[in-house]
Amino acid sequence: MKTCNKCGAQSYRVESQFCQKCGERLPEVDNNLPKQNICTNENCEWHKSKFIYPDDARFCDVCGSPTVYAVS
Ligand SMILES: [Zn+2]
Ligand SMILES: [Zn+2]
């Protein structure tokens, strides 16, 4: 489940990209889970394996994409 950062509406579909109520782009990851610092690049091996970076890691060391903590 993803939650809209703007209006708080929830989307139950993993495929959802935008909020049904306000059109805001939804976060890449399910932000109702305990927040884990993972790579935001869906094509990255570390993203797929849900490798968790330390809290101070801002970028994936494999693909260079921002981590969840860098985006938020
Ligand atoms: Zn919204
Ligand atoms: Zn990556």
PDB file of N, CA and C in Angstrom, residues 15-63:
ATOM      1  N   GLU A  15       0.939  -1.256  -8.502  1.00  0.00           N
ATOM      2  CA  GLU A  15       1.249  -0.649  -9.807  1.00  0.00           C
ATOM      3  C   GLU A  15       0.964   0.846  -9.837  1.00  0.00           C
ATOM      4  N   SER A  16       0.215   1.345  -8.893  1.00  0.00           N
ATOM      5  CA  SER A  16      -0.198   2.751  -8.923  1.00  0.00           C
ATOM      6  C   SER A  16       0.998   3.688  -8.952  1.00  0.00           C
ATOM      7  N   GLN A  17       0.928   4.647  -9.853  1.00  0.00           N
ATOM      8  CA  GLN A  17       2.003   5.630  -9.967  1.00  0.00           C
ATOM      9  C   GLN A  17       1.566   6.994  -9.448  1.00  0.00           C
ATOM     10  N   PHE A  18       0.259   7.260  -9.548  1.00  0.00           N
ATOM     11  CA  PHE A  18      -0.234   8.584  -9.153  1.00  0.00           C
ATOM     12  C   PHE A  18      -1.421   8.456  -8.201  1.00  0.00           C
ATOM     13  N   CYS A  19      -1.596   9.458  -7.390  1.00  0.00           N
ATOM     14  CA  CYS A  19      -2.705   9.483  -6.432  1.00  0.00           C
ATOM     15  C   CYS A  19      -4.039   9.575  -7.169  1.00  0.00           C
ATOM     16  N   GLN A  20      -4.994   8.776  -6.703  1.00  0.00           N
ATOM     17  CA  GLN A  20      -6.320   8.786  -7.325  1.00  0.00           C
ATOM     18  C   GLN A  20      -7.086  10.060  -6.995  1.00  0.00           C
ATOM     19  N   LYS A  21      -6.737  10.715  -5.930  1.00  0.00           N
ATOM     20  CA  LYS A  21      -7.511  11.872  -5.486  1.00  0.00           C
ATOM     21  C   LYS A  21      -6.937  13.213  -5.924  1.00  0.00           C
ATOM     22  N   CYS A  22      -5.628  13.344  -5.879  1.00  0.00           N
ATOM     23  CA  CYS A  22      -5.059  14.658  -6.182  1.00  0.00           C
ATOM     24  C   CYS A  22      -4.067  14.633  -7.327  1.00  0.00           C
ATOM     25  N   GLY A  23      -3.720  13.448  -7.828  1.00  0.00           N
ATOM     26  CA  GLY A  23      -2.829  13.382  -8.981  1.00  0.00           C
ATOM     27  C   GLY A  23      -1.361  13.479  -8.653  1.00  0.00           C
ATOM     28  N   GLU A  24      -1.054  13.590  -7.387  1.00  0.00           N
ATOM     29  CA  GLU A  24       0.346  13.662  -6.974  1.00  0.00           C
ATOM     30  C   GLU A  24       1.041  12.340  -7.288  1.00  0.00           C
ATOM     31  N   ARG A  25       2.310  12.433  -7.691  1.00  0.00           N
ATOM     32  CA  ARG A  25       3.046  11.205  -7.950  1.00  0.00           C
ATOM     33  C   ARG A  25       3.277  10.458  -6.644  1.00  0.00           C
ATOM     34  N   LEU A  26       2.975   9.167  -6.659  1.00  0.00           N
ATOM     35  CA  LEU A  26       3.133   8.375  -5.443  1.00  0.00           C
ATOM     36  C   LEU A  26       4.590   7.968  -5.257  1.00  0.00           C
ATOM     37  N   PRO A  27       4.974   7.725  -4.025  1.00  0.00           N
ATOM     38  CA  PRO A  27       6.344   7.287  -3.768  1.00  0.00           C
ATOM     39  C   PRO A  27       6.642   5.967  -4.474  1.00  0.00           C
ATOM     40  N   GLU A  28       7.898   5.746  -4.778  1.00  0.00           N
ATOM     41  CA  GLU A  28       8.316   4.512  -5.454  1.00  0.00           C
ATOM     42  C   GLU A  28       8.042   3.290  -4.604  1.00  0.00           C
ATOM     43  N   VAL A  29       8.178   3.455  -3.342  1.00  0.00           N
ATOM     44  CA  VAL A  29       8.065   2.302  -2.457  1.00  0.00           C
ATOM     45  C   VAL A  29       6.871   2.451  -1.533  1.00  0.00           C
ATOM     46  N   ASP A  30       6.446   1.333  -1.034  1.00  0.00           N
ATOM     47  CA  ASP A  30       5.370   1.299  -0.057  1.00  0.00           C
ATOM     48  C   ASP A  30       5.843   2.010   1.202  1.00  0.00           C
ATOM     49  N   ASN A  31       5.317   3.189   1.453  1.00  0.00           N
ATOM     50  CA  ASN A  31       5.829   3.957   2.584  1.00  0.00           C
ATOM     51  C   ASN A  31       5.083   3.683   3.879  1.00  0.00           C
ATOM     52  N   ASN A  32       4.276   2.644   3.881  1.00  0.00           N
ATOM     53  CA  ASN A  32       3.659   2.241   5.140  1.00  0.00           C
ATOM     54  C   ASN A  32       4.468   1.165   5.845  1.00  0.00           C
ATOM     55  N   LEU A  33       5.420   0.619   5.116  1.00  0.00           N
ATOM     56  CA  LEU A  33       6.315  -0.338   5.745  1.00  0.00           C
ATOM     57  C   LEU A  33       7.306   0.448   6.600  1.00  0.00           C
ATOM     58  N   PRO A  34       7.889  -0.199   7.587  1.00  0.00           N
ATOM     59  CA  PRO A  34       8.965   0.478   8.305  1.00  0.00           C
ATOM     60  C   PRO A  34       9.989   0.947   7.282  1.00  0.00           C
ATOM     61  N   LYS A  35      10.412   2.165   7.388  1.00  0.00           N
ATOM     62  CA  LYS A  35      11.221   2.727   6.317  1.00  0.00           C
ATOM     63  C   LYS A  35      12.601   2.100   6.258  1.00  0.00           C
ATOM     64  N   GLN A  36      12.933   1.603   5.058  1.00  0.00           N
ATOM     65  CA  GLN A  36      14.233   0.989   4.866  1.00  0.00           C
ATOM     66  C   GLN A  36      14.951   1.708   3.751  1.00  0.00           C
ATOM     67  N   ASN A  37      16.202   1.910   3.938  1.00  0.00           N
ATOM     68  CA  ASN A  37      16.994   2.666   2.976  1.00  0.00           C
ATOM     69  C   ASN A  37      17.459   1.764   1.841  1.00  0.00           C
ATOM     70  N   ILE A  38      16.635   1.707   0.786  1.00  0.00           N
ATOM     71  CA  ILE A  38      16.989   0.861  -0.351  1.00  0.00           C
ATOM     72  C   ILE A  38      17.166   1.711  -1.607  1.00  0.00           C
ATOM     73  N   CYS A  39      17.781   1.121  -2.617  1.00  0.00           N
ATOM     74  CA  CYS A  39      17.967   1.786  -3.905  1.00  0.00           C
ATOM     75  C   CYS A  39      16.599   2.048  -4.544  1.00  0.00           C
ATOM     76  N   THR A  40      16.392   3.237  -5.134  1.00  0.00           N
ATOM     77  CA  THR A  40      15.088   3.566  -5.730  1.00  0.00           C
ATOM     78  C   THR A  40      14.998   3.138  -7.191  1.00  0.00           C
ATOM     79  N   ASN A  41      16.084   2.673  -7.766  1.00  0.00           N
ATOM     80  CA  ASN A  41      16.076   2.236  -9.163  1.00  0.00           C
ATOM     81  C   ASN A  41      15.501   0.819  -9.262  1.00  0.00           C
ATOM     82  N   GLU A  42      14.300   0.719  -9.849  1.00  0.00           N
ATOM     83  CA  GLU A  42      13.619  -0.581  -9.878  1.00  0.00           C
ATOM     84  C   GLU A  42      14.359  -1.625 -10.698  1.00  0.00           C
ATOM     85  N   ASN A  43      15.242  -1.192 -11.570  1.00  0.00           N
ATOM     86  CA  ASN A  43      15.981  -2.138 -12.404  1.00  0.00           C
ATOM     87  C   ASN A  43      17.300  -2.561 -11.780  1.00  0.00           C
ATOM     88  N   CYS A  44      17.607  -1.985 -10.650  1.00  0.00           N
ATOM     89  CA  CYS A  44      18.880  -2.279 -10.000  1.00  0.00           C
ATOM     90  C   CYS A  44      18.803  -3.591  -9.221  1.00  0.00           C
ATOM     91  N   GLU A  45      19.873  -4.337  -9.301  1.00  0.00           N
ATOM     92  CA  GLU A  45      19.919  -5.617  -8.582  1.00  0.00           C
ATOM     93  C   GLU A  45      19.729  -5.427  -7.081  1.00  0.00           C
ATOM     94  N   TRP A  46      20.273  -4.344  -6.548  1.00  0.00           N
ATOM     95  CA  TRP A  46      20.145  -4.110  -5.105  1.00  0.00           C
ATOM     96  C   TRP A  46      18.716  -3.762  -4.740  1.00  0.00           C
ATOM     97  N   HIS A  47      18.019  -3.062  -5.657  1.00  0.00           N
ATOM     98  CA  HIS A  47      16.608  -2.766  -5.408  1.00  0.00           C
ATOM     99  C   HIS A  47      15.817  -4.067  -5.375  1.00  0.00           C
ATOM    100  N   LYS A  48      16.059  -4.909  -6.376  1.00  0.00           N
ATOM    101  CA  LYS A  48      15.328  -6.176  -6.472  1.00  0.00           C
ATOM    102  C   LYS A  48      15.580  -7.061  -5.264  1.00  0.00           C
ATOM    103  N   SER A  49      16.803  -7.053  -4.781  1.00  0.00           N
ATOM    104  CA  SER A  49      17.118  -7.912  -3.638  1.00  0.00           C
ATOM    105  C   SER A  49      16.806  -7.218  -2.319  1.00  0.00           C
ATOM    106  N   LYS A  50      16.290  -5.969  -2.420  1.00  0.00           N
ATOM    107  CA  LYS A  50      15.909  -5.194  -1.223  1.00  0.00           C
ATOM    108  C   LYS A  50      17.070  -5.053  -0.241  1.00  0.00           C
ATOM    109  N   PHE A  51      18.237  -4.867  -0.821  1.00  0.00           N
ATOM    110  CA  PHE A  51      19.407  -4.645   0.019  1.00  0.00           C
ATOM    111  C   PHE A  51      19.218  -3.343   0.800  1.00  0.00           C
ATOM    112  N   ILE A  52      19.433  -3.402   2.080  1.00  0.00           N
ATOM    113  CA  ILE A  52      19.209  -2.227   2.922  1.00  0.00           C
ATOM    114  C   ILE A  52      20.522  -1.511   3.198  1.00  0.00           C
ATOM    115  N   TYR A  53      20.571  -0.253   2.766  1.00  0.00           N
ATOM    116  CA  TYR A  53      21.755   0.563   3.007  1.00  0.00           C
ATOM    117  C   TYR A  53      21.713   1.150   4.409  1.00  0.00           C
ATOM    118  N   PRO A  54      22.868   1.518   4.924  1.00  0.00           N
ATOM    119  CA  PRO A  54      22.893   2.212   6.217  1.00  0.00           C
ATOM    120  C   PRO A  54      22.160   3.551   6.119  1.00  0.00           C
ATOM    121  N   ASP A  55      21.744   4.081   7.241  1.00  0.00           N
ATOM    122  CA  ASP A  55      20.974   5.323   7.266  1.00  0.00           C
ATOM    123  C   ASP A  55      21.689   6.496   6.602  1.00  0.00           C
ATOM    124  N   ASP A  56      22.996   6.498   6.636  1.00  0.00           N
ATOM    125  CA  ASP A  56      23.716   7.641   6.070  1.00  0.00           C
ATOM    126  C   ASP A  56      24.061   7.468   4.597  1.00  0.00           C
ATOM    127  N   ALA A  57      23.651   6.339   4.004  1.00  0.00           N
ATOM    128  CA  ALA A  57      23.910   6.139   2.573  1.00  0.00           C
ATOM    129  C   ALA A  57      22.866   6.899   1.761  1.00  0.00           C
ATOM    130  N   ARG A  58      23.306   7.747   0.863  1.00  0.00           N
ATOM    131  CA  ARG A  58      22.389   8.561   0.075  1.00  0.00           C
ATOM    132  C   ARG A  58      22.232   8.044  -1.348  1.00  0.00           C
ATOM    133  N   PHE A  59      23.208   7.305  -1.807  1.00  0.00           N
ATOM    134  CA  PHE A  59      23.153   6.808  -3.177  1.00  0.00           C
ATOM    135  C   PHE A  59      23.561   5.349  -3.233  1.00  0.00           C
ATOM    136  N   CYS A  60      22.950   4.633  -4.196  1.00  0.00           N
ATOM    137  CA  CYS A  60      23.286   3.234  -4.419  1.00  0.00           C
ATOM    138  C   CYS A  60      24.715   3.147  -4.950  1.00  0.00           C
ATOM    139  N   ASP A  61      25.501   2.265  -4.398  1.00  0.00           N
ATOM    140  CA  ASP A  61      26.896   2.172  -4.836  1.00  0.00           C
ATOM    141  C   ASP A  61      27.053   1.322  -6.094  1.00  0.00           C
ATOM    142  N   VAL A  62      25.954   0.745  -6.564  1.00  0.00           N
ATOM    143  CA  VAL A  62      26.013  -0.065  -7.774  1.00  0.00           C
ATOM    144  C   VAL A  62      25.532   0.710  -9.001  1.00  0.00           C
ATOM    145  N   CYS A  63      24.412   1.416  -8.886  1.00  0.00           N
ATOM    146  CA  CYS A  63      23.842   2.103 -10.051  1.00  0.00           C
ATOM    147  C   CYS A  63      23.864   3.624  -9.917  1.00  0.00           C
TER     148      CYS A  63
END
